[in-house]
mmCIF file of C-alpha atoms in Angstrom:
data_model
loop_
_atom_site.group_PDB
_atom_site.id
_atom_site.type_symbol
_atom_site.label_atom_id
_atom_site.label_comp_id
_atom_site.label_asym_id
_atom_site.label_seq_id
_atom_site.Cartn_x
_atom_site.Cartn_y
_atom_site.Cartn_z
ATOM 1 C CA MET C 1 -9.663 48.830 -38.408
ATOM 2 C CA LYS C 2 -12.207 46.475 -36.913
ATOM 3 C CA VAL C 3 -12.701 43.433 -39.125
ATOM 4 C CA ALA C 4 -15.407 40.806 -38.652
ATOM 5 C CA VAL C 5 -14.183 37.517 -40.155
ATOM 6 C CA ILE C 6 -17.163 35.275 -40.765
ATOM 7 C CA GLY C 7 -15.888 31.716 -41.004
ATOM 8 C CA GLY C 8 -12.924 32.954 -38.991
ATOM 9 C CA THR C 9 -12.111 29.652 -37.288
ATOM 10 C CA GLY C 10 -11.430 27.608 -40.431
ATOM 11 C CA LEU C 11 -8.372 26.823 -42.564
ATOM 12 C CA ILE C 12 -8.150 30.274 -44.168
ATOM 13 C CA GLY C 13 -10.156 32.306 -41.664
ATOM 14 C CA SER C 14 -8.002 31.529 -38.651
ATOM 15 C CA ARG C 15 -4.900 32.628 -40.564
ATOM 16 C CA VAL C 16 -6.608 35.800 -41.811
ATOM 17 C CA VAL C 17 -7.499 36.721 -38.220
ATOM 18 C CA GLN C 18 -3.898 36.124 -37.095
ATOM 19 C CA ASN C 19 -2.464 38.176 -39.963
ATOM 20 C CA LEU C 20 -4.789 41.131 -39.417
ATOM 21 C CA ASN C 21 -4.219 41.219 -35.678
ATOM 22 C CA ALA C 22 -0.456 40.980 -36.203
ATOM 23 C CA SER C 23 -0.743 44.038 -38.467
ATOM 24 C CA GLY C 24 -2.415 46.075 -35.752
ATOM 25 C CA HIS C 25 -6.038 45.654 -36.764
ATOM 26 C CA GLN C 26 -8.808 44.278 -34.568
ATOM 27 C CA ALA C 27 -9.964 41.094 -36.296
ATOM 28 C CA VAL C 28 -12.687 39.050 -34.623
ATOM 29 C CA PRO C 29 -13.487 35.478 -35.750
ATOM 30 C CA HIS C 30 -17.122 34.435 -36.047
ATOM 31 C CA SER C 31 -18.587 31.038 -36.935
ATOM 32 C CA LEU C 32 -21.284 28.581 -35.927
ATOM 33 C CA SER C 33 -19.135 27.724 -32.915
ATOM 34 C CA THR C 34 -19.324 31.332 -31.724
ATOM 35 C CA GLY C 35 -23.070 31.555 -32.284
ATOM 36 C CA VAL C 36 -23.163 33.132 -35.750
ATOM 37 C CA ASP C 37 -25.293 31.398 -38.377
ATOM 38 C CA VAL C 38 -25.234 32.910 -41.864
ATOM 39 C CA ILE C 39 -28.246 30.860 -42.973
ATOM 40 C CA THR C 40 -30.688 31.681 -40.166
ATOM 41 C CA GLY C 41 -29.072 35.067 -39.556
ATOM 42 C CA GLN C 42 -28.634 34.323 -35.867
ATOM 43 C CA GLY C 43 -25.943 36.532 -34.330
ATOM 44 C CA LEU C 44 -25.044 38.123 -37.664
ATOM 45 C CA GLU C 45 -26.057 41.714 -36.932
ATOM 46 C CA GLU C 46 -24.200 41.594 -33.630
ATOM 47 C CA ALA C 47 -21.112 40.128 -35.324
ATOM 48 C CA VAL C 48 -20.808 42.909 -37.900
ATOM 49 C CA ALA C 49 -21.884 45.779 -35.635
ATOM 50 C CA GLY C 50 -19.185 48.436 -35.572
ATOM 51 C CA ALA C 51 -17.024 46.615 -38.132
ATOM 52 C CA ASP C 52 -15.268 48.583 -40.852
ATOM 53 C CA VAL C 53 -14.778 45.443 -42.928
ATOM 54 C CA VAL C 54 -16.521 42.082 -43.168
ATOM 55 C CA VAL C 55 -14.628 39.104 -44.600
ATOM 56 C CA ASN C 56 -16.876 36.183 -45.535
ATOM 57 C CA LEU C 57 -15.034 32.855 -45.602
ATOM 58 C CA THR C 58 -17.988 30.583 -44.895
ATOM 59 C CA ASN C 59 -18.455 27.597 -47.168
ATOM 60 C CA SER C 60 -21.299 25.360 -48.233
ATOM 61 C CA PRO C 61 -21.400 22.006 -46.414
ATOM 62 C CA THR C 62 -22.036 20.258 -49.741
ATOM 63 C CA PHE C 63 -20.730 20.565 -53.310
ATOM 64 C CA ASP C 64 -24.027 19.631 -55.004
ATOM 65 C CA ASP C 65 -26.879 21.878 -56.139
ATOM 66 C CA ALA C 66 -27.785 22.606 -52.509
ATOM 67 C CA SER C 67 -24.720 24.862 -52.459
ATOM 68 C CA LEU C 68 -26.613 27.362 -54.608
ATOM 69 C CA ALA C 69 -29.168 27.949 -51.856
ATOM 70 C CA PHE C 70 -26.409 28.192 -49.246
ATOM 71 C CA PHE C 71 -24.519 30.954 -51.021
ATOM 72 C CA ARG C 72 -27.655 32.837 -52.038
ATOM 73 C CA THR C 73 -29.085 32.880 -48.517
ATOM 74 C CA SER C 74 -25.805 33.482 -46.700
ATOM 75 C CA MET C 75 -24.832 36.414 -48.923
ATOM 76 C CA ASP C 76 -28.300 37.977 -48.742
ATOM 77 C CA ASN C 77 -28.209 37.781 -44.947
ATOM 78 C CA LEU C 78 -24.646 39.016 -44.655
ATOM 79 C CA LEU C 79 -25.140 41.958 -47.001
ATOM 80 C CA ALA C 80 -28.349 42.998 -45.230
ATOM 81 C CA ALA C 81 -26.624 42.914 -41.845
ATOM 82 C CA SER C 82 -23.530 44.685 -43.190
ATOM 83 C CA HIS C 83 -25.535 47.454 -44.843
ATOM 84 C CA LYS C 84 -27.587 47.964 -41.688
ATOM 85 C CA GLY C 85 -24.406 48.104 -39.621
ATOM 86 C CA GLY C 86 -22.674 50.619 -41.873
ATOM 87 C CA VAL C 87 -19.897 48.266 -43.001
ATOM 88 C CA GLY C 88 -17.752 49.924 -45.661
ATOM 89 C CA HIS C 89 -16.067 46.927 -47.280
ATOM 90 C CA ALA C 90 -17.103 43.298 -47.850
ATOM 91 C CA VAL C 91 -14.549 40.684 -48.951
ATOM 92 C CA ILE C 92 -15.123 37.131 -50.172
ATOM 93 C CA LEU C 93 -12.824 34.323 -51.282
ATOM 94 C CA SER C 94 -13.664 32.632 -54.585
ATOM 95 C CA ILE C 95 -11.971 30.394 -57.162
ATOM 96 C CA VAL C 96 -9.828 31.187 -60.202
ATOM 97 C CA GLY C 97 -11.772 30.279 -63.362
ATOM 98 C CA VAL C 98 -14.990 29.757 -61.408
ATOM 99 C CA ASP C 99 -17.142 31.315 -64.133
ATOM 100 C CA GLN C 100 -15.751 28.967 -66.788
ATOM 101 C CA VAL C 101 -16.895 25.630 -65.326
ATOM 102 C CA PRO C 102 -20.707 25.679 -65.668
ATOM 103 C CA ASP C 103 -21.004 21.896 -65.349
ATOM 104 C CA LEU C 104 -20.036 21.991 -61.661
ATOM 105 C CA ASP C 105 -22.884 22.902 -59.283
ATOM 106 C CA TYR C 106 -20.480 24.236 -56.674
ATOM 107 C CA TYR C 107 -18.732 26.527 -59.150
ATOM 108 C CA ARG C 108 -22.071 27.889 -60.348
ATOM 109 C CA ALA C 109 -22.930 28.510 -56.699
ATOM 110 C CA LYS C 110 -19.718 30.475 -56.170
ATOM 111 C CA VAL C 111 -20.498 32.557 -59.266
ATOM 112 C CA LEU C 112 -23.896 33.295 -57.717
ATOM 113 C CA GLN C 113 -22.130 34.388 -54.530
ATOM 114 C CA GLU C 114 -19.893 36.750 -56.513
ATOM 115 C CA GLU C 115 -22.827 38.196 -58.450
ATOM 116 C CA THR C 116 -24.851 38.717 -55.274
ATOM 117 C CA LEU C 117 -21.952 40.625 -53.720
ATOM 118 C CA LYS C 118 -21.419 42.764 -56.824
ATOM 119 C CA ALA C 119 -25.112 43.699 -56.937
ATOM 120 C CA GLY C 120 -25.288 44.455 -53.226
ATOM 121 C CA PRO C 121 -25.142 47.744 -51.317
ATOM 122 C CA VAL C 122 -21.651 47.362 -49.826
ATOM 123 C CA PRO C 123 -18.339 48.198 -51.581
ATOM 124 C CA TYR C 124 -16.539 44.918 -52.172
ATOM 125 C CA SER C 125 -13.437 42.952 -53.084
ATOM 126 C CA ILE C 126 -13.249 39.409 -54.459
ATOM 127 C CA VAL C 127 -10.110 37.303 -54.066
ATOM 128 C CA ARG C 128 -10.021 34.356 -56.453
ATOM 129 C CA ALA C 129 -7.503 31.635 -55.610
ATOM 130 C CA THR C 130 -6.397 28.464 -57.358
ATOM 131 C CA GLN C 131 -6.759 25.066 -55.661
ATOM 132 C CA PHE C 132 -5.387 24.848 -52.122
ATOM 133 C CA MET C 133 -2.424 22.561 -51.552
ATOM 134 C CA GLU C 134 -4.128 21.424 -48.347
ATOM 135 C CA PHE C 135 -7.011 19.912 -50.362
ATOM 136 C CA MET C 136 -4.850 17.430 -52.280
ATOM 137 C CA ASP C 137 -5.492 14.589 -49.818
ATOM 138 C CA ALA C 138 -9.242 15.079 -50.201
ATOM 139 C CA THR C 139 -8.870 15.156 -53.987
ATOM 140 C CA LEU C 140 -7.028 11.834 -53.889
ATOM 141 C CA ALA C 141 -9.637 10.315 -51.571
ATOM 142 C CA MET C 142 -12.503 11.216 -53.911
ATOM 143 C CA THR C 143 -11.351 8.813 -56.625
ATOM 144 C CA ALA C 144 -9.435 6.230 -54.570
ATOM 145 C CA ASP C 145 -10.292 2.577 -55.082
ATOM 146 C CA GLY C 146 -8.129 0.131 -53.223
ATOM 147 C CA ASP C 147 -4.547 0.473 -54.401
ATOM 148 C CA THR C 148 -5.335 2.917 -57.206
ATOM 149 C CA VAL C 149 -6.377 6.547 -57.516
ATOM 150 C CA ARG C 150 -7.933 7.747 -60.770
ATOM 151 C CA LEU C 151 -7.190 11.355 -61.738
ATOM 152 C CA PRO C 152 -7.617 13.430 -64.899
ATOM 153 C CA ARG C 153 -4.867 15.458 -66.552
ATOM 154 C CA THR C 154 -6.541 18.764 -65.624
ATOM 155 C CA PRO C 155 -3.883 21.490 -65.220
ATOM 156 C CA ILE C 156 -3.734 22.654 -61.582
ATOM 157 C CA GLN C 157 -1.685 25.511 -60.081
ATOM 158 C CA PRO C 158 -1.815 24.789 -56.340
ATOM 159 C CA ILE C 159 -1.461 27.519 -53.723
ATOM 160 C CA ALA C 160 -0.700 27.250 -50.010
ATOM 161 C CA ALA C 161 -3.456 28.279 -47.588
ATOM 162 C CA ALA C 162 -0.994 30.556 -45.794
ATOM 163 C CA ASP C 163 -0.367 32.458 -49.037
ATOM 164 C CA VAL C 164 -4.114 32.763 -49.675
ATOM 165 C CA ALA C 165 -4.712 34.082 -46.167
ATOM 166 C CA ALA C 166 -1.950 36.655 -46.526
ATOM 167 C CA VAL C 167 -3.561 38.156 -49.630
ATOM 168 C CA VAL C 168 -7.090 38.046 -48.167
ATOM 169 C CA ALA C 169 -5.834 39.911 -45.088
ATOM 170 C CA GLU C 170 -3.999 42.455 -47.255
ATOM 171 C CA VAL C 171 -7.090 43.064 -49.399
ATOM 172 C CA ALA C 172 -9.308 43.358 -46.318
ATOM 173 C CA ALA C 173 -7.015 46.023 -44.869
ATOM 174 C CA GLY C 174 -7.070 48.032 -48.088
ATOM 175 C CA SER C 175 -9.673 50.044 -49.953
ATOM 176 C CA PRO C 176 -12.497 48.171 -51.704
ATOM 177 C CA LEU C 177 -11.461 47.014 -55.169
ATOM 178 C CA ASN C 178 -15.009 46.758 -56.492
ATOM 179 C CA GLY C 179 -13.398 44.055 -58.579
ATOM 180 C CA VAL C 180 -11.394 40.831 -58.515
ATOM 181 C CA VAL C 181 -7.790 39.912 -57.704
ATOM 182 C CA ASP C 182 -6.549 36.490 -58.855
ATOM 183 C CA ILE C 183 -3.861 34.595 -56.929
ATOM 184 C CA ALA C 184 -2.095 31.334 -57.761
ATOM 185 C CA GLY C 185 0.836 29.184 -56.740
ATOM 186 C CA PRO C 186 4.062 29.316 -58.742
ATOM 187 C CA ASP C 187 3.868 25.918 -60.481
ATOM 188 C CA VAL C 188 1.429 24.199 -62.855
ATOM 189 C CA TYR C 189 0.961 20.417 -62.768
ATOM 190 C CA PRO C 190 -1.400 18.021 -64.538
ATOM 191 C CA LEU C 191 -3.545 16.708 -61.686
ATOM 192 C CA ASP C 192 -2.521 13.095 -62.281
ATOM 193 C CA GLU C 193 1.168 14.035 -62.008
ATOM 194 C CA LEU C 194 0.426 16.084 -58.891
ATOM 195 C CA GLY C 195 -1.200 12.985 -57.421
ATOM 196 C CA ARG C 196 1.857 10.842 -58.149
ATOM 197 C CA LEU C 197 4.170 13.459 -56.662
ATOM 198 C CA THR C 198 2.047 13.639 -53.514
ATOM 199 C CA LEU C 199 1.810 9.892 -52.972
ATOM 200 C CA THR C 200 5.540 9.424 -53.503
ATOM 201 C CA ALA C 201 6.402 12.196 -51.041
ATOM 202 C CA LYS C 202 4.138 10.654 -48.413
ATOM 203 C CA GLY C 203 5.458 7.118 -48.946
ATOM 204 C CA ASP C 204 1.986 6.058 -50.064
ATOM 205 C CA GLY C 205 2.168 2.944 -52.251
ATOM 206 C CA ARG C 206 -1.028 3.570 -54.188
ATOM 207 C CA ARG C 207 -0.810 4.017 -57.957
ATOM 208 C CA VAL C 208 -2.308 6.902 -59.921
ATOM 209 C CA VAL C 209 -4.165 5.932 -63.086
ATOM 210 C CA THR C 210 -4.776 8.707 -65.601
ATOM 211 C CA ASP C 211 -8.516 8.920 -66.239
ATOM 212 C CA ASP C 212 -9.938 12.086 -67.773
ATOM 213 C CA THR C 213 -13.466 11.107 -66.687
ATOM 214 C CA ALA C 214 -12.649 10.704 -62.988
ATOM 215 C CA GLY C 215 -13.657 12.961 -60.134
ATOM 216 C CA LEU C 216 -14.735 16.552 -59.731
ATOM 217 C CA PHE C 217 -12.100 17.999 -62.052
ATOM 218 C CA ALA C 218 -13.185 15.881 -65.017
ATOM 219 C CA ALA C 219 -15.728 18.638 -65.662
ATOM 220 C CA VAL C 220 -12.926 21.168 -66.157
ATOM 221 C CA HIS C 221 -11.734 21.676 -69.728
ATOM 222 C CA GLY C 222 -8.479 23.366 -70.643
ATOM 223 C CA ASP C 223 -6.362 25.426 -68.292
ATOM 224 C CA VAL C 224 -9.133 27.573 -66.788
ATOM 225 C CA LEU C 225 -8.049 26.718 -63.227
ATOM 226 C CA THR C 226 -4.533 28.127 -63.728
ATOM 227 C CA ALA C 227 -3.434 31.737 -63.265
ATOM 228 C CA PRO C 228 -4.964 34.164 -65.749
ATOM 229 C CA SER C 229 -3.016 37.111 -67.092
ATOM 230 C CA GLY C 230 -2.268 39.618 -64.355
ATOM 231 C CA ALA C 231 -2.649 37.167 -61.473
ATOM 232 C CA ARG C 232 -0.484 37.510 -58.399
ATOM 233 C CA ILE C 233 1.870 34.545 -58.012
ATOM 234 C CA ALA C 234 2.416 33.310 -54.460
ATOM 235 C CA PRO C 235 5.896 32.236 -53.291
ATOM 236 C CA THR C 236 5.319 28.741 -51.893
ATOM 237 C CA HIS C 237 6.196 25.820 -54.209
ATOM 238 C CA TYR C 238 4.236 22.607 -53.789
ATOM 239 C CA THR C 239 7.360 20.491 -53.342
ATOM 240 C CA ASP C 240 8.557 22.768 -50.540
ATOM 241 C CA TRP C 241 5.130 22.667 -48.907
ATOM 242 C CA LEU C 242 5.106 18.864 -49.087
ATOM 243 C CA ALA C 243 8.534 18.697 -47.471
#
């Protein structure tokens, strides 16, 4: 199949392209760097022309309420171009528990993206993943202050980007689900403990202070970001990934 991977040069997208091509498909990466702009629509019709599948892995440049406009506009443009081009399957990557954290602008924006896809004219699949292992450094940086990092006890079930990309590629190569598949890593950690584990493994002398009001994940209540019933569990353990 021919697969247009929008956002195909990023952390997940580049791996999805590699996986699909290794499986005998023709996956083509598209991004701003290749002249495709999902907001203005520039290059979008050309990117999806002749594609059997479109995988949308683009992401908002901000996590505030401006992300709502990004996902609304980008999905409207992508679906219009895909429908015009006769694309038979549209795939997006979302977040496990995304519809259960209404206090986060970015999560509400991702819900809007999902709803726009579901209501659109193209058969679809949604892959929801837990938090990427690769984002732990950024999570630590968000609440770092000198020699301390403040983190809440929010339960997190981290997944490796390579495992996410493998499932996205598999779903893209299959028939449209017209539904959602959830994927998660094999282990659950309170975020503060995950922070301590990470700093120790990296030889970082900073200290993690448990603070349930700190950072982005303070808005998350309960275990909504961990694998729901029926989720696929990826093989990579966080400790192995760190090593």
